[in-house]
CSV table of C-alpha atoms in Angstrom, one decimal:
chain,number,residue,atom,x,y,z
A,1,UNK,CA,-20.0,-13.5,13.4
A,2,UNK,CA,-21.5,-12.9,9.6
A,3,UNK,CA,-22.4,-8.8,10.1
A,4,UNK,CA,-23.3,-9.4,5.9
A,5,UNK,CA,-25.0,-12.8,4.8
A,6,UNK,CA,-25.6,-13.8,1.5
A,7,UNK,CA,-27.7,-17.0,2.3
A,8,UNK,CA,-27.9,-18.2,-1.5
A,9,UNK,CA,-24.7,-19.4,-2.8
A,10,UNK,CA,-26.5,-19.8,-6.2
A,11,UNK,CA,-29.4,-19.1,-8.3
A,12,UNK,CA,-30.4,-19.6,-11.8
A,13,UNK,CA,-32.7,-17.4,-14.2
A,14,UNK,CA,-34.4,-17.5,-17.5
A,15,UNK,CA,-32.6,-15.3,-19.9
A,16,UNK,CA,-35.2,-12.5,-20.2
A,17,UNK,CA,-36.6,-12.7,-16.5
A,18,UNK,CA,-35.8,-11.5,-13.5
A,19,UNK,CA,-33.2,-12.3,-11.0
A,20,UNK,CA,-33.5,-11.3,-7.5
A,21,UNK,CA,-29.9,-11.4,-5.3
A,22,UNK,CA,-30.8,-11.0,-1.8
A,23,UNK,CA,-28.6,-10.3,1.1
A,24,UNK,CA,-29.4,-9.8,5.0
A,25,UNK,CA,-27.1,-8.1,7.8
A,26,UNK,CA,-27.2,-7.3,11.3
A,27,UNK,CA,-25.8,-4.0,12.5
A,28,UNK,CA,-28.1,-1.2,11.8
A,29,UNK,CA,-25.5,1.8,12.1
A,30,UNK,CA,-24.0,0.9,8.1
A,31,UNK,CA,-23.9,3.7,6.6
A,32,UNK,CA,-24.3,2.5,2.9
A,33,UNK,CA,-24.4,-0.4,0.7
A,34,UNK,CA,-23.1,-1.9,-2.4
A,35,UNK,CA,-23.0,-4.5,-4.8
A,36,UNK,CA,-20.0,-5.8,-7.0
A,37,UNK,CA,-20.2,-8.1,-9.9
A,38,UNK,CA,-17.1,-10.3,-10.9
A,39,UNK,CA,-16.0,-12.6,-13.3
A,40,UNK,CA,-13.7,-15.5,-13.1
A,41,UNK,CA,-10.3,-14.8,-13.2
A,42,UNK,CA,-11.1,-10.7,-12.9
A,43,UNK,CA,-11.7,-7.8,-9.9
A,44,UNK,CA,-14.7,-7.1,-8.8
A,45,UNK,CA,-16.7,-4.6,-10.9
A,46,UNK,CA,-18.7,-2.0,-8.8
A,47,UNK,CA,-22.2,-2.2,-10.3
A,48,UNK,CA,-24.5,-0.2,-7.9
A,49,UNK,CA,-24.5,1.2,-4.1
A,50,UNK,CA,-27.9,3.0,-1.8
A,51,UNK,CA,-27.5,5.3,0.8
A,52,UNK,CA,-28.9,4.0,4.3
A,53,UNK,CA,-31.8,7.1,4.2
A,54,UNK,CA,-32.6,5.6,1.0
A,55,UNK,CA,-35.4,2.7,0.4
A,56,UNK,CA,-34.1,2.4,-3.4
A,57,UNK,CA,-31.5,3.1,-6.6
A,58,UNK,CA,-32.3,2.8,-9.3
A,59,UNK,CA,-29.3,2.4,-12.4
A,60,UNK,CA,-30.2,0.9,-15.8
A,61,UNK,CA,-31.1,-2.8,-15.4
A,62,UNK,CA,-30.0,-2.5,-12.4
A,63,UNK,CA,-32.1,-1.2,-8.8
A,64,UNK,CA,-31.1,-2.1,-5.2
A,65,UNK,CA,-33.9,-1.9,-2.7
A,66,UNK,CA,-33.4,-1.6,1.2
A,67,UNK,CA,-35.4,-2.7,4.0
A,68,UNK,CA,-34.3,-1.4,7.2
A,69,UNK,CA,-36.7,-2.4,9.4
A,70,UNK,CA,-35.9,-6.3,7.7
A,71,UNK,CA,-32.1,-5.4,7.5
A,72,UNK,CA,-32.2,-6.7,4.3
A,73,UNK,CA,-31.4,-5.3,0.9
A,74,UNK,CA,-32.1,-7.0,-2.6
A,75,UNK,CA,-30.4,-6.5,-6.4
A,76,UNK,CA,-33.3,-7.0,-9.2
A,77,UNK,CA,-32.0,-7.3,-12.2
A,78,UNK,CA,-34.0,-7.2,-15.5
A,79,UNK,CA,-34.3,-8.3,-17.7
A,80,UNK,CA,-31.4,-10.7,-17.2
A,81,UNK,CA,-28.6,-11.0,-20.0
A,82,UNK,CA,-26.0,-14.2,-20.6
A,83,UNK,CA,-23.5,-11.7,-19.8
A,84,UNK,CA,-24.9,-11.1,-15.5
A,85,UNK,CA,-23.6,-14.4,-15.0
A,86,UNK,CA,-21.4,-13.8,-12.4
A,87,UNK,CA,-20.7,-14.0,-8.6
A,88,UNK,CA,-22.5,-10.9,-7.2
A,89,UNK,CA,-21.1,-9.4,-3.6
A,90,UNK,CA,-23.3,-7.4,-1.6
A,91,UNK,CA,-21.0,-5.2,0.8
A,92,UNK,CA,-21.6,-2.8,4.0
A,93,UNK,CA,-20.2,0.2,5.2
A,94,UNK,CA,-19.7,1.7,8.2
A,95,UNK,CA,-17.0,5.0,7.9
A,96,UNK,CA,-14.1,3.5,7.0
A,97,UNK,CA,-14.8,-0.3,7.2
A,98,UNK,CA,-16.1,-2.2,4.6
A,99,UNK,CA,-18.1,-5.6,5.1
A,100,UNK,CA,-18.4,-8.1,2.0
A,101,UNK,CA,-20.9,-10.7,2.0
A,102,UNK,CA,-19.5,-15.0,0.8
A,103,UNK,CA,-21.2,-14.0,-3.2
A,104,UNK,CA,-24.0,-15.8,-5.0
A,105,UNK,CA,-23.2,-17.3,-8.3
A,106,UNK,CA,-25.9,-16.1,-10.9
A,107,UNK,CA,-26.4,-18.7,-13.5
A,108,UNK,CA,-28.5,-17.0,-16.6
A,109,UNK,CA,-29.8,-20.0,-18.5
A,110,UNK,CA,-30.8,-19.5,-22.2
B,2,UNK,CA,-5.5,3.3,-19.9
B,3,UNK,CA,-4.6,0.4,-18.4
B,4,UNK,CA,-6.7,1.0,-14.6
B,5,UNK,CA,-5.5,-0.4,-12.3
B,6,UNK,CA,-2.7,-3.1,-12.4
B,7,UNK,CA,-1.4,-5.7,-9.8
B,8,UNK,CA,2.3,-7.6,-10.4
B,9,UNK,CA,2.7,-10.4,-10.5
B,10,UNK,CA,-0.7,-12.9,-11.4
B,11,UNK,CA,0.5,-15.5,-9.9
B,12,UNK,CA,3.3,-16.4,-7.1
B,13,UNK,CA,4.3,-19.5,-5.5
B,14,UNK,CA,6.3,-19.1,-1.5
B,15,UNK,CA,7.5,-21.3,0.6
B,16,UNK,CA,6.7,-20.3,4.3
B,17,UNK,CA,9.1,-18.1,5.8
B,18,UNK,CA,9.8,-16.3,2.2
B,19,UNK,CA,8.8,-12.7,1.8
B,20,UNK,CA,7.7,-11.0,-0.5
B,21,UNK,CA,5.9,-7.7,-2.6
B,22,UNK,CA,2.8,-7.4,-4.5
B,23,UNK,CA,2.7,-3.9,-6.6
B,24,UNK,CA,-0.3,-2.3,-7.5
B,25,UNK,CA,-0.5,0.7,-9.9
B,26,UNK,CA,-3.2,3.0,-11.2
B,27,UNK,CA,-3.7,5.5,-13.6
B,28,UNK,CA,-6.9,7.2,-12.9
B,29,UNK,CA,-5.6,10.0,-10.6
B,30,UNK,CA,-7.1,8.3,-7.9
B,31,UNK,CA,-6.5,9.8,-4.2
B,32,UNK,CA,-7.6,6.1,-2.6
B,33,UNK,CA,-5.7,2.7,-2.7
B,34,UNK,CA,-7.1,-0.2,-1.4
B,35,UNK,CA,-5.9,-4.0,-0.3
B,36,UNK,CA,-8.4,-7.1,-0.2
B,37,UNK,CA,-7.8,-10.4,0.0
B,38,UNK,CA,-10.2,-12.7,-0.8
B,39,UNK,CA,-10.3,-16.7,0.4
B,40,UNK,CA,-12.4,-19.4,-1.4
B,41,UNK,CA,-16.0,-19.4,-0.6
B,42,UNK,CA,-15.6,-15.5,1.1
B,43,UNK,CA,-16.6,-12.8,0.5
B,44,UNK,CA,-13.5,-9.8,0.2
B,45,UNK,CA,-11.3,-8.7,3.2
B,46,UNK,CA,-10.1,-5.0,3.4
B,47,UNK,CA,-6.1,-6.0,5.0
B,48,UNK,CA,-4.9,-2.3,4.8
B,49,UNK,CA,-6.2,1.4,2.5
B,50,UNK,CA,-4.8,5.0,1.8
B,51,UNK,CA,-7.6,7.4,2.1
B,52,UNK,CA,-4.5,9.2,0.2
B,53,UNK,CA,-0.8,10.0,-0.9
B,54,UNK,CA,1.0,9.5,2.5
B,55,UNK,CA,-0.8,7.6,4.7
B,56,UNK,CA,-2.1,4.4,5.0
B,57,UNK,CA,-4.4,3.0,7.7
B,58,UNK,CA,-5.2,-0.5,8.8
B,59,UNK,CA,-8.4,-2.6,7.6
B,60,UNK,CA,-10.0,-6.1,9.0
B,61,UNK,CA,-7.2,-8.7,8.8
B,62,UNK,CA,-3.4,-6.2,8.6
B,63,UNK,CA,-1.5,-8.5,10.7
B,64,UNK,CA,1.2,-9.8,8.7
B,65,UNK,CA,1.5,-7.5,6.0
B,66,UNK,CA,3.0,-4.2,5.4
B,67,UNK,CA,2.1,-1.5,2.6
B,68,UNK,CA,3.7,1.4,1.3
B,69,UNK,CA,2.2,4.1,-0.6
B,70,UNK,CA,4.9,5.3,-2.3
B,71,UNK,CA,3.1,7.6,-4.7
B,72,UNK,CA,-0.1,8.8,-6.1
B,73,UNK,CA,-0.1,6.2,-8.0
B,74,UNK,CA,1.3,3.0,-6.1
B,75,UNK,CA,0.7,1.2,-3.4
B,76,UNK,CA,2.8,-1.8,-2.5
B,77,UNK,CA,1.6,-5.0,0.0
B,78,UNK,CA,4.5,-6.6,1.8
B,79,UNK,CA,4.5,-10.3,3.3
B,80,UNK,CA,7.8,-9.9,5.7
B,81,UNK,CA,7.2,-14.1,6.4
B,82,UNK,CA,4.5,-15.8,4.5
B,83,UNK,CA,2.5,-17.9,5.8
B,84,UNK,CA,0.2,-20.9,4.6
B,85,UNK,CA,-2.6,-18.8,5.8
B,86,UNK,CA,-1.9,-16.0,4.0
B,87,UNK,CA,-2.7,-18.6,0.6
B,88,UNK,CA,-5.2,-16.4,-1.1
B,89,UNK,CA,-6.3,-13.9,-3.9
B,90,UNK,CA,-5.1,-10.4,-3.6
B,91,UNK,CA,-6.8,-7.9,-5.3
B,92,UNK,CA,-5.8,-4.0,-5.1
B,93,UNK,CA,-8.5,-1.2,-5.8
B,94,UNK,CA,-8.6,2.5,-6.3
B,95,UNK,CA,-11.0,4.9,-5.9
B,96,UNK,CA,-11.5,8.8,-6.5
B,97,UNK,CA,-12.4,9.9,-2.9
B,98,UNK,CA,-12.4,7.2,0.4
B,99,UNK,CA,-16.0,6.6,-0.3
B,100,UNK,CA,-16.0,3.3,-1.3
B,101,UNK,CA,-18.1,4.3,-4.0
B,102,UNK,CA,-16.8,3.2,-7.4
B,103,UNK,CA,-13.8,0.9,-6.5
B,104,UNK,CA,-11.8,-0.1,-9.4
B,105,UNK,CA,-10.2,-3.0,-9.0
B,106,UNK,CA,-7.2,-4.9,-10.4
B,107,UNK,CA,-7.1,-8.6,-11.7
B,108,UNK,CA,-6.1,-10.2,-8.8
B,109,UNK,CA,-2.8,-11.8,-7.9
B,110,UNK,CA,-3.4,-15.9,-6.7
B,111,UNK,CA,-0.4,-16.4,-4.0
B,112,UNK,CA,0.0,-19.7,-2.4
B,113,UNK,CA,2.3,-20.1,-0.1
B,114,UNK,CA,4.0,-24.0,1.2
């Protein structure tokens, strides 16, 4: 029983556009989200989280949006760089427990 | 400033074998955390210390131990590996038990025969 789905395991963008990391989930009583970036070979890297009272967060290139009526949240990123490709985890939290999603590999193609 | 640090990268058991993966960090944090992570998943919290002196259990503790035997450490203990427990370990610290801004360490790969 997935509680966090990440239903792309990959995607690849235009260097310059946008990419658009989607992630679904099914219990509405999460408290916040977040989304890690990680390289091969390295830990995850916390790039960005959004409170569940929030519809959107905003942090550089970087902006999560949230749907709760969908229960579904999104990562935009723009405009994509060589260096954002990585394997992107969107993650759930509910007090203490902490739900990852499988990852989506971002490919950026020049 | 090294962040956070795992020993060692890599280990090979054979089932039945036990042994400990060390975690370090130098940030002052109050939170430790332990994941594991399998191929094609996403991360698994196995046990966390909200902070120094205790430790509480996450999604998947059975057949591991921790210690938190500082501020600054946190140990994971295999008592009797298993081939299921063949996977990436990753440790993590944080300021406060928010999960908020995890730092994470490199990773250990353990396989165990």
């Amino acid at each position: 029983d997935q509680q966090v789905k990440q239903n792309s395991p990959s995607l690849s963008v235009q260097e310059g556009r946008i990419s658009i990391l989607n992630c679904d989930y099914t219990n509405s009583m999460f408290d916040y989200f977040l989304w890690y970036k990680k390289y091969p070979a390295e830990g995850p890297t916390f790039l960005i989280s959004i409170s569940s009272i929030k519809d959107k967060n905003e942090d550089g290139r970087f902006t999560v949006f949230l749907n709760k009526s969908a229960k579904h949240l999104s990562l935009h990123i723009v405009p994509s760089q060589p260096g954002d490709s990585a394997v992107y985890f969107c993650a759930a939290v509910r007090r203490i427990k902490i739900i990852f999603g499988k990852g989506t590999r971002l490919h950026i193609l020049p | 400033n090294a962040g956070v640090t795992q020993t060692p990268k890599f280990q090979v058991l054979k089932t039945g074998q036990s042994m400990t993966l060390q975690c370090a960090q130098d940030m002052n944090h109050n939170s430790m955390y332990w994941y594991r992570q399998d191929p094609g998943m996403g991360l698994r919290l196995i046990y966390y210390s909200a902070s120094e002196g205790t430790t509480d259990k996450g999604e998947v503790p059975n057949g591991y131990n921790v210690s938190r035997l500082n501020k600054r450490e946190f140990s994971l203990r295999l008592e009797s590996a298993a081939p299921s427990q063949t996977s990436v370990y990753f440790c993590a610290s944080s300021a406060s038990s928010s999960y908020n801004e995890q730092f994470f360490g490199p990773g250990t790969r353990l396989t165990v025969l």
